[in-house]
mmCIF file with all atom_site columns, C-alpha atoms in Angstrom:
data_model
loop_
_atom_site.group_PDB
_atom_site.id
_atom_site.type_symbol
_atom_site.label_atom_id
_atom_site.label_alt_id
_atom_site.label_comp_id
_atom_site.label_asym_id
_atom_site.label_entity_id
_atom_site.label_seq_id
_atom_site.pdbx_PDB_ins_code
_atom_site.Cartn_x
_atom_site.Cartn_y
_atom_site.Cartn_z
_atom_site.occupancy
_atom_site.B_iso_or_equiv
_atom_site.pdbx_formal_charge
_atom_site.auth_seq_id
_atom_site.auth_comp_id
_atom_site.auth_asym_id
_atom_site.auth_atom_id
_atom_site.pdbx_PDB_model_num
ATOM 1   C CA . MET A 1 1   ? -33.058 43.491  70.967  1.00 47.00 ? 1   MET A CA 1
ATOM 2   C CA . GLN A 1 2   ? -30.172 42.047  72.981  1.00 45.00 ? 2   GLN A CA 1
ATOM 3   C CA . SER A 1 3   ? -32.622 40.838  75.635  1.00 49.00 ? 3   SER A CA 1
ATOM 4   C CA . LYS A 1 4   ? -34.650 38.927  73.035  1.00 43.00 ? 4   LYS A CA 1
ATOM 5   C CA . TYR A 1 5   ? -31.461 37.351  71.675  1.00 40.00 ? 5   TYR A CA 1
ATOM 6   C CA . ILE A 1 6   ? -30.449 36.187  75.150  1.00 45.00 ? 6   ILE A CA 1
ATOM 7   C CA . GLN A 1 7   ? -33.923 34.730  75.775  1.00 47.00 ? 7   GLN A CA 1
ATOM 8   C CA . PHE A 1 8   ? -33.816 32.932  72.414  1.00 39.00 ? 8   PHE A CA 1
ATOM 9   C CA . SER A 1 9   ? -30.363 31.502  73.220  1.00 43.00 ? 9   SER A CA 1
ATOM 10  C CA . ILE A 1 10  ? -31.565 30.198  76.586  1.00 43.00 ? 10  ILE A CA 1
ATOM 11  C CA . ILE A 1 11  ? -34.600 28.555  74.996  1.00 42.00 ? 11  ILE A CA 1
ATOM 12  C CA . LEU A 1 12  ? -32.395 27.002  72.298  1.00 38.00 ? 12  LEU A CA 1
ATOM 13  C CA . VAL A 1 13  ? -29.989 25.545  74.871  1.00 41.00 ? 13  VAL A CA 1
ATOM 14  C CA . MET A 1 14  ? -32.896 24.126  76.894  1.00 41.00 ? 14  MET A CA 1
ATOM 15  C CA . PHE A 1 15  ? -34.385 22.585  73.743  1.00 38.00 ? 15  PHE A CA 1
ATOM 16  C CA . ILE A 1 16  ? -31.084 20.950  72.782  1.00 40.00 ? 16  ILE A CA 1
ATOM 17  C CA . THR A 1 17  ? -30.650 19.635  76.339  1.00 42.00 ? 17  THR A CA 1
ATOM 18  C CA . LEU A 1 18  ? -34.134 18.126  76.340  1.00 40.00 ? 18  LEU A CA 1
ATOM 19  C CA . MET A 1 19  ? -33.599 16.556  72.925  1.00 42.00 ? 19  MET A CA 1
ATOM 20  C CA . THR A 1 20  ? -30.279 15.044  74.020  1.00 42.00 ? 20  THR A CA 1
ATOM 21  C CA . SER A 1 21  ? -31.823 13.678  77.223  1.00 43.00 ? 21  SER A CA 1
ATOM 22  C CA . ALA A 1 22  ? -34.750 12.182  75.315  1.00 46.00 ? 22  ALA A CA 1
ATOM 23  C CA . GLN A 1 23  ? -32.431 10.406  72.863  1.00 78.00 ? 23  GLN A CA 1
ATOM 24  C CA . ALA A 1 24  ? -29.926 9.162   75.428  1.00 95.00 ? 24  ALA A CA 1
ATOM 25  C CA . ALA A 1 25  ? -29.546 5.420   75.845  1.00 97.00 ? 25  ALA A CA 1
ATOM 26  C CA . GLN A 1 26  ? -30.313 3.943   79.262  1.00 98.00 ? 26  GLN A CA 1
ATOM 27  C CA . VAL A 1 27  ? -27.952 1.761   81.313  1.00 98.00 ? 27  VAL A CA 1
ATOM 28  C CA . TRP A 1 28  ? -29.109 0.598   84.719  1.00 98.00 ? 28  TRP A CA 1
ATOM 29  C CA . VAL A 1 29  ? -28.742 -1.950  87.516  1.00 98.00 ? 29  VAL A CA 1
ATOM 30  C CA . GLU A 1 30  ? -31.580 -4.455  87.838  1.00 98.00 ? 30  GLU A CA 1
ATOM 31  C CA . PRO A 1 31  ? -33.045 -4.966  90.320  1.00 97.00 ? 31  PRO A CA 1
ATOM 32  C CA . ALA A 1 32  ? -32.527 -1.415  91.511  1.00 97.00 ? 32  ALA A CA 1
ATOM 33  C CA . TYR A 1 33  ? -32.898 -2.582  95.119  1.00 95.00 ? 33  TYR A CA 1
ATOM 34  C CA . GLN A 1 34  ? -32.845 -5.938  96.836  1.00 92.00 ? 34  GLN A CA 1
ATOM 35  C CA . GLU A 1 35  ? -32.521 -7.274  100.356 1.00 86.00 ? 35  GLU A CA 1
ATOM 36  C CA . ALA A 1 36  ? -30.267 -10.101 101.523 1.00 88.00 ? 36  ALA A CA 1
ATOM 37  C CA . SER A 1 37  ? -28.741 -11.691 104.596 1.00 85.00 ? 37  SER A CA 1
ATOM 38  C CA . GLU A 1 38  ? -25.206 -12.764 105.431 1.00 87.00 ? 38  GLU A CA 1
ATOM 39  C CA . GLY A 1 39  ? -24.206 -15.789 103.373 1.00 89.00 ? 39  GLY A CA 1
ATOM 40  C CA . ASP A 1 40  ? -26.781 -15.161 100.644 1.00 90.00 ? 40  ASP A CA 1
ATOM 41  C CA . HIS A 1 41  ? -25.846 -15.239 96.964  1.00 95.00 ? 41  HIS A CA 1
ATOM 42  C CA . VAL A 1 42  ? -27.358 -12.373 94.965  1.00 96.00 ? 42  VAL A CA 1
ATOM 43  C CA . THR A 1 43  ? -27.296 -11.461 91.291  1.00 98.00 ? 43  THR A CA 1
ATOM 44  C CA . ILE A 1 44  ? -27.644 -8.159  89.482  1.00 98.00 ? 44  ILE A CA 1
ATOM 45  C CA . ASP A 1 45  ? -28.006 -7.526  85.750  1.00 98.00 ? 45  ASP A CA 1
ATOM 46  C CA . ILE A 1 46  ? -26.535 -4.577  83.885  1.00 98.00 ? 46  ILE A CA 1
ATOM 47  C CA . MET A 1 47  ? -29.288 -3.591  81.483  1.00 98.00 ? 47  MET A CA 1
ATOM 48  C CA . VAL A 1 48  ? -29.086 -1.521  78.297  1.00 98.00 ? 48  VAL A CA 1
ATOM 49  C CA . ASN A 1 49  ? -31.871 0.191   76.364  1.00 98.00 ? 49  ASN A CA 1
ATOM 50  C CA . PRO A 1 50  ? -30.432 1.854   73.211  1.00 97.00 ? 50  PRO A CA 1
ATOM 51  C CA . GLU A 1 51  ? -33.496 4.104   72.834  1.00 96.00 ? 51  GLU A CA 1
ATOM 52  C CA . GLY A 1 52  ? -33.265 3.944   69.033  1.00 93.00 ? 52  GLY A CA 1
ATOM 53  C CA . ALA A 1 53  ? -29.472 4.020   68.736  1.00 95.00 ? 53  ALA A CA 1
ATOM 54  C CA . GLU A 1 54  ? -27.380 1.180   67.297  1.00 96.00 ? 54  GLU A CA 1
ATOM 55  C CA . VAL A 1 55  ? -25.007 -0.185  69.934  1.00 97.00 ? 55  VAL A CA 1
ATOM 56  C CA . LEU A 1 56  ? -21.941 -1.997  68.635  1.00 96.00 ? 56  LEU A CA 1
ATOM 57  C CA . GLY A 1 57  ? -19.752 -1.683  71.740  1.00 97.00 ? 57  GLY A CA 1
ATOM 58  C CA . ALA A 1 58  ? -20.266 -1.193  75.470  1.00 98.00 ? 58  ALA A CA 1
ATOM 59  C CA . GLU A 1 59  ? -18.178 -0.843  78.595  1.00 98.00 ? 59  GLU A CA 1
ATOM 60  C CA . TYR A 1 60  ? -18.701 0.088   82.231  1.00 98.00 ? 60  TYR A CA 1
ATOM 61  C CA . LYS A 1 61  ? -17.246 0.064   85.703  1.00 98.00 ? 61  LYS A CA 1
ATOM 62  C CA . ILE A 1 62  ? -19.262 -0.513  88.847  1.00 98.00 ? 62  ILE A CA 1
ATOM 63  C CA . HIS A 1 63  ? -18.237 0.229   92.417  1.00 98.00 ? 63  HIS A CA 1
ATOM 64  C CA . PHE A 1 64  ? -19.512 -1.760  95.414  1.00 98.00 ? 64  PHE A CA 1
ATOM 65  C CA . ASN A 1 65  ? -18.812 -1.926  99.150  1.00 98.00 ? 65  ASN A CA 1
ATOM 66  C CA . ASN A 1 66  ? -16.233 -4.701  99.515  1.00 98.00 ? 66  ASN A CA 1
ATOM 67  C CA . THR A 1 67  ? -16.750 -4.897  103.287 1.00 97.00 ? 67  THR A CA 1
ATOM 68  C CA . LEU A 1 68  ? -20.321 -6.048  102.658 1.00 98.00 ? 68  LEU A CA 1
ATOM 69  C CA . LEU A 1 69  ? -20.130 -7.940  99.370  1.00 98.00 ? 69  LEU A CA 1
ATOM 70  C CA . ASN A 1 70  ? -17.713 -10.224 97.593  1.00 98.00 ? 70  ASN A CA 1
ATOM 71  C CA . ALA A 1 71  ? -18.092 -10.389 93.807  1.00 98.00 ? 71  ALA A CA 1
ATOM 72  C CA . THR A 1 72  ? -17.724 -14.002 92.673  1.00 98.00 ? 72  THR A CA 1
ATOM 73  C CA . ASN A 1 73  ? -18.174 -13.848 88.902  1.00 97.00 ? 73  ASN A CA 1
ATOM 74  C CA . GLN A 1 74  ? -19.385 -11.767 85.965  1.00 98.00 ? 74  GLN A CA 1
ATOM 75  C CA . THR A 1 75  ? -20.931 -13.335 82.880  1.00 97.00 ? 75  THR A CA 1
ATOM 76  C CA . GLU A 1 76  ? -21.751 -12.040 79.428  1.00 97.00 ? 76  GLU A CA 1
ATOM 77  C CA . GLY A 1 77  ? -25.406 -11.290 78.705  1.00 97.00 ? 77  GLY A CA 1
ATOM 78  C CA . ALA A 1 78  ? -27.335 -11.707 75.463  1.00 96.00 ? 78  ALA A CA 1
ATOM 79  C CA . PHE A 1 79  ? -27.502 -7.992  74.597  1.00 97.00 ? 79  PHE A CA 1
ATOM 80  C CA . LEU A 1 80  ? -24.474 -7.878  72.288  1.00 96.00 ? 80  LEU A CA 1
ATOM 81  C CA . SER A 1 81  ? -23.495 -11.574 72.206  1.00 92.00 ? 81  SER A CA 1
ATOM 82  C CA . GLY A 1 82  ? -20.149 -10.341 71.008  1.00 92.00 ? 82  GLY A CA 1
ATOM 83  C CA . PHE A 1 83  ? -16.507 -10.470 72.011  1.00 92.00 ? 83  PHE A CA 1
ATOM 84  C CA . PRO A 1 84  ? -15.652 -9.539  75.629  1.00 91.00 ? 84  PRO A CA 1
ATOM 85  C CA . LEU A 1 85  ? -12.641 -7.226  75.833  1.00 94.00 ? 85  LEU A CA 1
ATOM 86  C CA . VAL A 1 86  ? -12.543 -6.707  79.595  1.00 97.00 ? 86  VAL A CA 1
ATOM 87  C CA . ASN A 1 87  ? -14.026 -8.843  82.359  1.00 98.00 ? 87  ASN A CA 1
ATOM 88  C CA . GLU A 1 88  ? -12.321 -8.094  85.660  1.00 98.00 ? 88  GLU A CA 1
ATOM 89  C CA . ILE A 1 89  ? -13.308 -8.268  89.327  1.00 98.00 ? 89  ILE A CA 1
ATOM 90  C CA . ASP A 1 90  ? -11.252 -6.369  91.886  1.00 98.00 ? 90  ASP A CA 1
ATOM 91  C CA . ASN A 1 91  ? -12.603 -7.274  95.321  1.00 98.00 ? 91  ASN A CA 1
ATOM 92  C CA . ILE A 1 92  ? -9.730  -5.493  97.071  1.00 98.00 ? 92  ILE A CA 1
ATOM 93  C CA . ASN A 1 93  ? -10.919 -2.110  95.776  1.00 98.00 ? 93  ASN A CA 1
ATOM 94  C CA . GLY A 1 94  ? -14.578 -2.995  95.203  1.00 98.00 ? 94  GLY A CA 1
ATOM 95  C CA . ILE A 1 95  ? -14.487 -2.404  91.445  1.00 98.00 ? 95  ILE A CA 1
ATOM 96  C CA . ILE A 1 96  ? -15.858 -4.469  88.573  1.00 98.00 ? 96  ILE A CA 1
ATOM 97  C CA . MET A 1 97  ? -14.994 -3.741  84.922  1.00 98.00 ? 97  MET A CA 1
ATOM 98  C CA . TYR A 1 98  ? -16.579 -5.016  81.742  1.00 98.00 ? 98  TYR A CA 1
ATOM 99  C CA . GLY A 1 99  ? -16.239 -4.280  78.017  1.00 98.00 ? 99  GLY A CA 1
ATOM 100 C CA . GLU A 1 100 ? -17.600 -5.983  74.916  1.00 97.00 ? 100 GLU A CA 1
ATOM 101 C CA . PHE A 1 101 ? -18.098 -5.340  71.204  1.00 95.00 ? 101 PHE A CA 1
ATOM 102 C CA . LYS A 1 102 ? -20.206 -6.952  68.500  1.00 93.00 ? 102 LYS A CA 1
ATOM 103 C CA . PHE A 1 103 ? -18.864 -8.024  65.129  1.00 88.00 ? 103 PHE A CA 1
ATOM 104 C CA . GLY A 1 104 ? -20.595 -6.661  62.044  1.00 85.00 ? 104 GLY A CA 1
ATOM 105 C CA . GLU A 1 105 ? -21.714 -3.385  60.517  1.00 84.00 ? 105 GLU A CA 1
ATOM 106 C CA . THR A 1 106 ? -25.032 -3.028  62.328  1.00 91.00 ? 106 THR A CA 1
ATOM 107 C CA . GLY A 1 107 ? -25.555 -2.494  66.036  1.00 93.00 ? 107 GLY A CA 1
ATOM 108 C CA . VAL A 1 108 ? -28.141 -3.726  68.520  1.00 96.00 ? 108 VAL A CA 1
ATOM 109 C CA . THR A 1 109 ? -31.320 -1.677  68.976  1.00 96.00 ? 109 THR A CA 1
ATOM 110 C CA . ASP A 1 110 ? -33.362 -3.923  71.291  1.00 97.00 ? 110 ASP A CA 1
ATOM 111 C CA . PRO A 1 111 ? -32.998 -3.698  75.110  1.00 98.00 ? 111 PRO A CA 1
ATOM 112 C CA . GLY A 1 112 ? -31.234 -6.518  76.912  1.00 98.00 ? 112 GLY A CA 1
ATOM 113 C CA . ILE A 1 113 ? -28.775 -7.741  79.530  1.00 98.00 ? 113 ILE A CA 1
ATOM 114 C CA . LEU A 1 114 ? -25.201 -6.651  78.876  1.00 98.00 ? 114 LEU A CA 1
ATOM 115 C CA . ALA A 1 115 ? -23.752 -8.685  81.769  1.00 98.00 ? 115 ALA A CA 1
ATOM 116 C CA . SER A 1 116 ? -24.725 -10.353 85.048  1.00 98.00 ? 116 SER A CA 1
ATOM 117 C CA . ILE A 1 117 ? -22.767 -10.112 88.294  1.00 98.00 ? 117 ILE A CA 1
ATOM 118 C CA . ASN A 1 118 ? -22.947 -12.513 91.238  1.00 98.00 ? 118 ASN A CA 1
ATOM 119 C CA . PHE A 1 119 ? -22.149 -11.486 94.810  1.00 98.00 ? 119 PHE A CA 1
ATOM 120 C CA . THR A 1 120 ? -21.854 -13.275 98.138  1.00 98.00 ? 120 THR A CA 1
ATOM 121 C CA . VAL A 1 121 ? -22.980 -11.319 101.197 1.00 97.00 ? 121 VAL A CA 1
ATOM 122 C CA . ILE A 1 122 ? -20.123 -11.276 103.734 1.00 96.00 ? 122 ILE A CA 1
ATOM 123 C CA . ALA A 1 123 ? -21.506 -8.963  106.446 1.00 93.00 ? 123 ALA A CA 1
ATOM 124 C CA . GLU A 1 124 ? -24.389 -8.992  108.900 1.00 86.00 ? 124 GLU A CA 1
ATOM 125 C CA . GLN A 1 125 ? -25.825 -5.583  108.135 1.00 88.00 ? 125 GLN A CA 1
ATOM 126 C CA . GLY A 1 126 ? -25.386 -2.543  105.901 1.00 93.00 ? 126 GLY A CA 1
ATOM 127 C CA . VAL A 1 127 ? -26.213 -1.081  102.494 1.00 95.00 ? 127 VAL A CA 1
ATOM 128 C CA . SER A 1 128 ? -23.935 -1.353  99.479  1.00 98.00 ? 128 SER A CA 1
ATOM 129 C CA . ASP A 1 129 ? -24.607 1.076   96.649  1.00 98.00 ? 129 ASP A CA 1
ATOM 130 C CA . LEU A 1 130 ? -23.864 -0.303  93.192  1.00 98.00 ? 130 LEU A CA 1
ATOM 131 C CA . ILE A 1 131 ? -22.527 2.721   91.345  1.00 98.00 ? 131 ILE A CA 1
ATOM 132 C CA . LEU A 1 132 ? -22.132 2.668   87.571  1.00 98.00 ? 132 LEU A CA 1
ATOM 133 C CA . TYR A 1 133 ? -19.430 4.930   86.134  1.00 98.00 ? 133 TYR A CA 1
ATOM 134 C CA . ASP A 1 134 ? -17.207 5.284   83.063  1.00 98.00 ? 134 ASP A CA 1
ATOM 135 C CA . VAL A 1 135 ? -20.128 3.905   81.062  1.00 98.00 ? 135 VAL A CA 1
ATOM 136 C CA . ILE A 1 136 ? -19.567 4.105   77.302  1.00 98.00 ? 136 ILE A CA 1
ATOM 137 C CA . LEU A 1 137 ? -21.777 2.918   74.444  1.00 98.00 ? 137 LEU A CA 1
ATOM 138 C CA . SER A 1 138 ? -20.592 3.252   70.846  1.00 96.00 ? 138 SER A CA 1
ATOM 139 C CA . ASP A 1 139 ? -22.331 2.915   67.491  1.00 95.00 ? 139 ASP A CA 1
ATOM 140 C CA . PRO A 1 140 ? -21.022 1.483   64.170  1.00 94.00 ? 140 PRO A CA 1
ATOM 141 C CA . VAL A 1 141 ? -19.433 4.797   63.031  1.00 91.00 ? 141 VAL A CA 1
ATOM 142 C CA . PRO A 1 142 ? -17.914 4.491   65.670  1.00 89.00 ? 142 PRO A CA 1
ATOM 143 C CA . GLN A 1 143 ? -18.935 7.376   67.895  1.00 94.00 ? 143 GLN A CA 1
ATOM 144 C CA . GLU A 1 144 ? -20.058 7.608   71.497  1.00 95.00 ? 144 GLU A CA 1
ATOM 145 C CA . ILE A 1 145 ? -23.784 7.405   72.281  1.00 96.00 ? 145 ILE A CA 1
ATOM 146 C CA . PRO A 1 146 ? -25.186 9.678   75.041  1.00 97.00 ? 146 PRO A CA 1
ATOM 147 C CA . VAL A 1 147 ? -25.993 7.577   78.115  1.00 98.00 ? 147 VAL A CA 1
ATOM 148 C CA . VAL A 1 148 ? -28.104 8.028   81.237  1.00 98.00 ? 148 VAL A CA 1
ATOM 149 C CA . THR A 1 149 ? -27.234 5.625   84.070  1.00 98.00 ? 149 THR A CA 1
ATOM 150 C CA . THR A 1 150 ? -29.214 4.455   87.090  1.00 98.00 ? 150 THR A CA 1
ATOM 151 C CA . ASN A 1 151 ? -27.457 2.870   90.057  1.00 98.00 ? 151 ASN A CA 1
ATOM 152 C CA . GLY A 1 152 ? -28.673 0.115   92.384  1.00 98.00 ? 152 GLY A CA 1
ATOM 153 C CA . SER A 1 153 ? -28.222 -1.036  95.968  1.00 98.00 ? 153 SER A CA 1
ATOM 154 C CA . ILE A 1 154 ? -28.242 -4.156  98.114  1.00 97.00 ? 154 ILE A CA 1
ATOM 155 C CA . GLU A 1 155 ? -29.391 -3.877  101.720 1.00 92.00 ? 155 GLU A CA 1
ATOM 156 C CA . ILE A 1 156 ? -28.124 -6.518  104.131 1.00 92.00 ? 156 ILE A CA 1
ATOM 157 C CA . LEU A 1 157 ? -30.507 -7.215  106.973 1.00 84.00 ? 157 LEU A CA 1
ATOM 158 C CA . SER A 1 158 ? -29.625 -8.986  110.181 1.00 82.00 ? 158 SER A CA 1
ATOM 159 C CA . GLY A 1 159 ? -32.003 -10.985 112.304 1.00 84.00 ? 159 GLY A CA 1
ATOM 160 C CA . ILE A 1 160 ? -33.978 -14.215 112.372 1.00 89.00 ? 160 ILE A CA 1
ATOM 161 C CA . CYS A 1 161 ? -36.570 -15.040 109.752 1.00 92.00 ? 161 CYS A CA 1
ATOM 162 C CA . GLY A 1 162 ? -39.969 -14.873 111.459 1.00 96.00 ? 162 GLY A CA 1
ATOM 163 C CA . ASP A 1 163 ? -38.689 -12.891 114.459 1.00 95.00 ? 163 ASP A CA 1
ATOM 164 C CA . VAL A 1 164 ? -40.902 -9.876  113.757 1.00 96.00 ? 164 VAL A CA 1
ATOM 165 C CA . THR A 1 165 ? -40.643 -8.551  117.311 1.00 95.00 ? 165 THR A CA 1
ATOM 166 C CA . GLY A 1 166 ? -36.839 -8.703  117.168 1.00 90.00 ? 166 GLY A CA 1
ATOM 167 C CA . ASN A 1 167 ? -36.418 -10.419 120.554 1.00 91.00 ? 167 ASN A CA 1
ATOM 168 C CA . GLY A 1 168 ? -34.333 -13.291 119.189 1.00 89.00 ? 168 GLY A CA 1
ATOM 169 C CA . VAL A 1 169 ? -37.132 -15.898 119.376 1.00 94.00 ? 169 VAL A CA 1
ATOM 170 C CA . VAL A 1 170 ? -39.839 -16.868 116.887 1.00 96.00 ? 170 VAL A CA 1
ATOM 171 C CA . ASP A 1 171 ? -43.019 -17.400 118.895 1.00 96.00 ? 171 ASP A CA 1
ATOM 172 C CA . THR A 1 172 ? -46.669 -16.435 119.287 1.00 97.00 ? 172 THR A CA 1
ATOM 173 C CA . GLY A 1 173 ? -45.753 -12.792 119.850 1.00 96.00 ? 173 GLY A CA 1
ATOM 174 C CA . ASP A 1 174 ? -44.406 -12.604 116.313 1.00 97.00 ? 174 ASP A CA 1
ATOM 175 C CA . VAL A 1 175 ? -47.590 -14.104 114.905 1.00 97.00 ? 175 VAL A CA 1
ATOM 176 C CA . ILE A 1 176 ? -49.711 -11.563 116.805 1.00 97.00 ? 176 ILE A CA 1
ATOM 177 C CA . LEU A 1 177 ? -47.629 -8.572  115.694 1.00 97.00 ? 177 LEU A CA 1
ATOM 178 C CA . LEU A 1 178 ? -47.569 -9.723  112.087 1.00 98.00 ? 178 LEU A CA 1
ATOM 179 C CA . SER A 1 179 ? -51.312 -10.341 112.166 1.00 97.00 ? 179 SER A CA 1
ATOM 180 C CA . ASN A 1 180 ? -51.942 -6.850  113.520 1.00 97.00 ? 180 ASN A CA 1
ATOM 181 C CA . TYR A 1 181 ? -49.679 -5.338  110.861 1.00 97.00 ? 181 TYR A CA 1
ATOM 182 C CA . VAL A 1 182 ? -51.558 -7.106  108.075 1.00 97.00 ? 182 VAL A CA 1
ATOM 183 C CA . GLY A 1 183 ? -54.969 -6.387  109.541 1.00 95.00 ? 183 GLY A CA 1
ATOM 184 C CA . TYR A 1 184 ? -54.658 -2.848  110.882 1.00 95.00 ? 184 TYR A CA 1
ATOM 185 C CA . TYR A 1 185 ? -51.665 -1.017  109.384 1.00 94.00 ? 185 TYR A CA 1
ATOM 186 C CA . PRO A 1 186 ? -51.488 1.704   108.042 1.00 91.00 ? 186 PRO A CA 1
ATOM 187 C CA . GLY A 1 187 ? -54.798 2.595   109.679 1.00 91.00 ? 187 GLY A CA 1
ATOM 188 C CA . ASN A 1 188 ? -53.211 2.042   113.072 1.00 92.00 ? 188 ASN A CA 1
ATOM 189 C CA . PRO A 1 189 ? -49.616 3.366   113.131 1.00 92.00 ? 189 PRO A CA 1
ATOM 190 C CA . ASN A 1 190 ? -48.923 1.446   116.368 1.00 91.00 ? 190 ASN A CA 1
ATOM 191 C CA . TYR A 1 191 ? -48.441 -1.685  114.264 1.00 93.00 ? 191 TYR A CA 1
ATOM 192 C CA . ALA A 1 192 ? -45.878 -0.210  111.852 1.00 94.00 ? 192 ALA A CA 1
ATOM 193 C CA . LEU A 1 193 ? -42.845 -2.401  111.063 1.00 94.00 ? 193 LEU A CA 1
ATOM 194 C CA . ASP A 1 194 ? -39.380 -1.099  110.218 1.00 91.00 ? 194 ASP A CA 1
ATOM 195 C CA . THR A 1 195 ? -37.321 -2.497  107.327 1.00 85.00 ? 195 THR A CA 1
ATOM 196 C CA . ALA A 1 196 ? -35.759 -5.314  109.371 1.00 84.00 ? 196 ALA A CA 1
ATOM 197 C CA . GLN A 1 197 ? -39.145 -6.326  110.799 1.00 92.00 ? 197 GLN A CA 1
ATOM 198 C CA . GLN A 1 198 ? -40.709 -6.356  107.337 1.00 93.00 ? 198 GLN A CA 1
ATOM 199 C CA . TRP A 1 199 ? -37.916 -8.626  106.125 1.00 90.00 ? 199 TRP A CA 1
ATOM 200 C CA . ALA A 1 200 ? -38.512 -10.992 109.066 1.00 93.00 ? 200 ALA A CA 1
ATOM 201 C CA . GLY A 1 201 ? -42.267 -10.892 108.454 1.00 96.00 ? 201 GLY A CA 1
ATOM 202 C CA . ASP A 1 202 ? -42.133 -11.799 104.771 1.00 95.00 ? 202 ASP A CA 1
ATOM 203 C CA . VAL A 1 203 ? -41.797 -15.490 105.637 1.00 96.00 ? 203 VAL A CA 1
ATOM 204 C CA . THR A 1 204 ? -43.136 -16.642 102.266 1.00 96.00 ? 204 THR A CA 1
ATOM 205 C CA . GLY A 1 205 ? -40.343 -14.695 100.543 1.00 90.00 ? 205 GLY A CA 1
ATOM 206 C CA . ASN A 1 206 ? -42.572 -13.278 97.820  1.00 92.00 ? 206 ASN A CA 1
ATOM 207 C CA . GLY A 1 207 ? -41.848 -9.624  98.578  1.00 88.00 ? 207 GLY A CA 1
ATOM 208 C CA . VAL A 1 208 ? -45.331 -8.926  99.947  1.00 94.00 ? 208 VAL A CA 1
ATOM 209 C CA . ILE A 1 209 ? -46.533 -9.181  103.542 1.00 97.00 ? 209 ILE A CA 1
ATOM 210 C CA . ASP A 1 210 ? -50.092 -10.481 103.617 1.00 97.00 ? 210 ASP A CA 1
ATOM 211 C CA . THR A 1 211 ? -52.352 -13.147 105.118 1.00 97.00 ? 211 THR A CA 1
ATOM 212 C CA . GLY A 1 212 ? -50.225 -15.890 103.595 1.00 97.00 ? 212 GLY A CA 1
ATOM 213 C CA . ASP A 1 213 ? -47.296 -14.827 105.780 1.00 98.00 ? 213 ASP A CA 1
ATOM 214 C CA . VAL A 1 214 ? -49.454 -14.811 108.907 1.00 98.00 ? 214 VAL A CA 1
ATOM 215 C CA . ILE A 1 215 ? -50.733 -18.321 108.170 1.00 97.00 ? 215 ILE A CA 1
ATOM 216 C CA . LEU A 1 216 ? -47.260 -19.722 107.447 1.00 97.00 ? 216 LEU A CA 1
ATOM 217 C CA . LEU A 1 217 ? -45.731 -18.131 110.540 1.00 98.00 ? 217 LEU A CA 1
ATOM 218 C CA . SER A 1 218 ? -48.604 -19.394 112.681 1.00 97.00 ? 218 SER A CA 1
ATOM 219 C CA . ASN A 1 219 ? -48.147 -22.935 111.351 1.00 97.00 ? 219 ASN A CA 1
ATOM 220 C CA . PHE A 1 220 ? -44.374 -22.701 111.882 1.00 97.00 ? 220 PHE A CA 1
ATOM 221 C CA . VAL A 1 221 ? -44.859 -21.720 115.529 1.00 97.00 ? 221 VAL A CA 1
ATOM 222 C CA . GLY A 1 222 ? -47.629 -24.206 116.213 1.00 94.00 ? 222 GLY A CA 1
ATOM 223 C CA . TYR A 1 223 ? -46.587 -27.273 114.249 1.00 96.00 ? 223 TYR A CA 1
ATOM 224 C CA . THR A 1 224 ? -43.508 -29.125 113.003 1.00 93.00 ? 224 THR A CA 1
ATOM 225 C CA . GLY A 1 225 ? -42.701 -29.609 109.343 1.00 94.00 ? 225 GLY A CA 1
ATOM 226 C CA . TYR A 1 226 ? -43.029 -25.971 108.248 1.00 95.00 ? 226 TYR A CA 1
ATOM 227 C CA . SER A 1 227 ? -40.126 -23.822 107.044 1.00 93.00 ? 227 SER A CA 1
ATOM 228 C CA . LEU A 1 228 ? -39.759 -20.085 106.552 1.00 94.00 ? 228 LEU A CA 1
ATOM 229 C CA . ASN A 1 229 ? -38.248 -18.378 103.511 1.00 89.00 ? 229 ASN A CA 1
ATOM 230 C CA . CYS A 1 230 ? -37.303 -14.754 104.167 1.00 84.00 ? 230 CYS A CA 1
#
């Protein structure tokens, strides 16, 4: 009898946990991952999906690597369109804080952007995680809404746009390697490109390496008047 009671208790706890997880609101960094180079200006959005709850207030902190990024500003999004309580950037410690509430008796139920953050890349290479913590959403009662958070990251890549071979020069060798990658990889693993090479090979800047990149790089090497956009 005791064994059955224990089994029932375990099942009940698992059921409650699953129900809580299913009803939890979502807060995440968008895009979850992006690449940049030194001197670039990049933007992330802090997104909220209430998942059926009514959100009347929201706050968060986010930690970043201040040796790689410098936060320049943080702006209110359209999610609450309310009254910002906290909007602080601490580049010395790599911490950003934000808090906002909406006037009225009803909360927001549609997903949207809570705030946007702009960074300037100040290093040649590295990865900065963008870690959300102390995230709180509240409803009109007010009481706290369960939240699941998803962090992001920015990878800083060094090198020269178009220099797929990584020898410091953009020339025919880069065109050949990029052409082989597009035409034969992954069938031929000899033409695999690492992350830095893929960044250098995406000369059209559309996030996909294909024939268009080969053509643009070939024209850049062979003719004047063409520019690359990694």
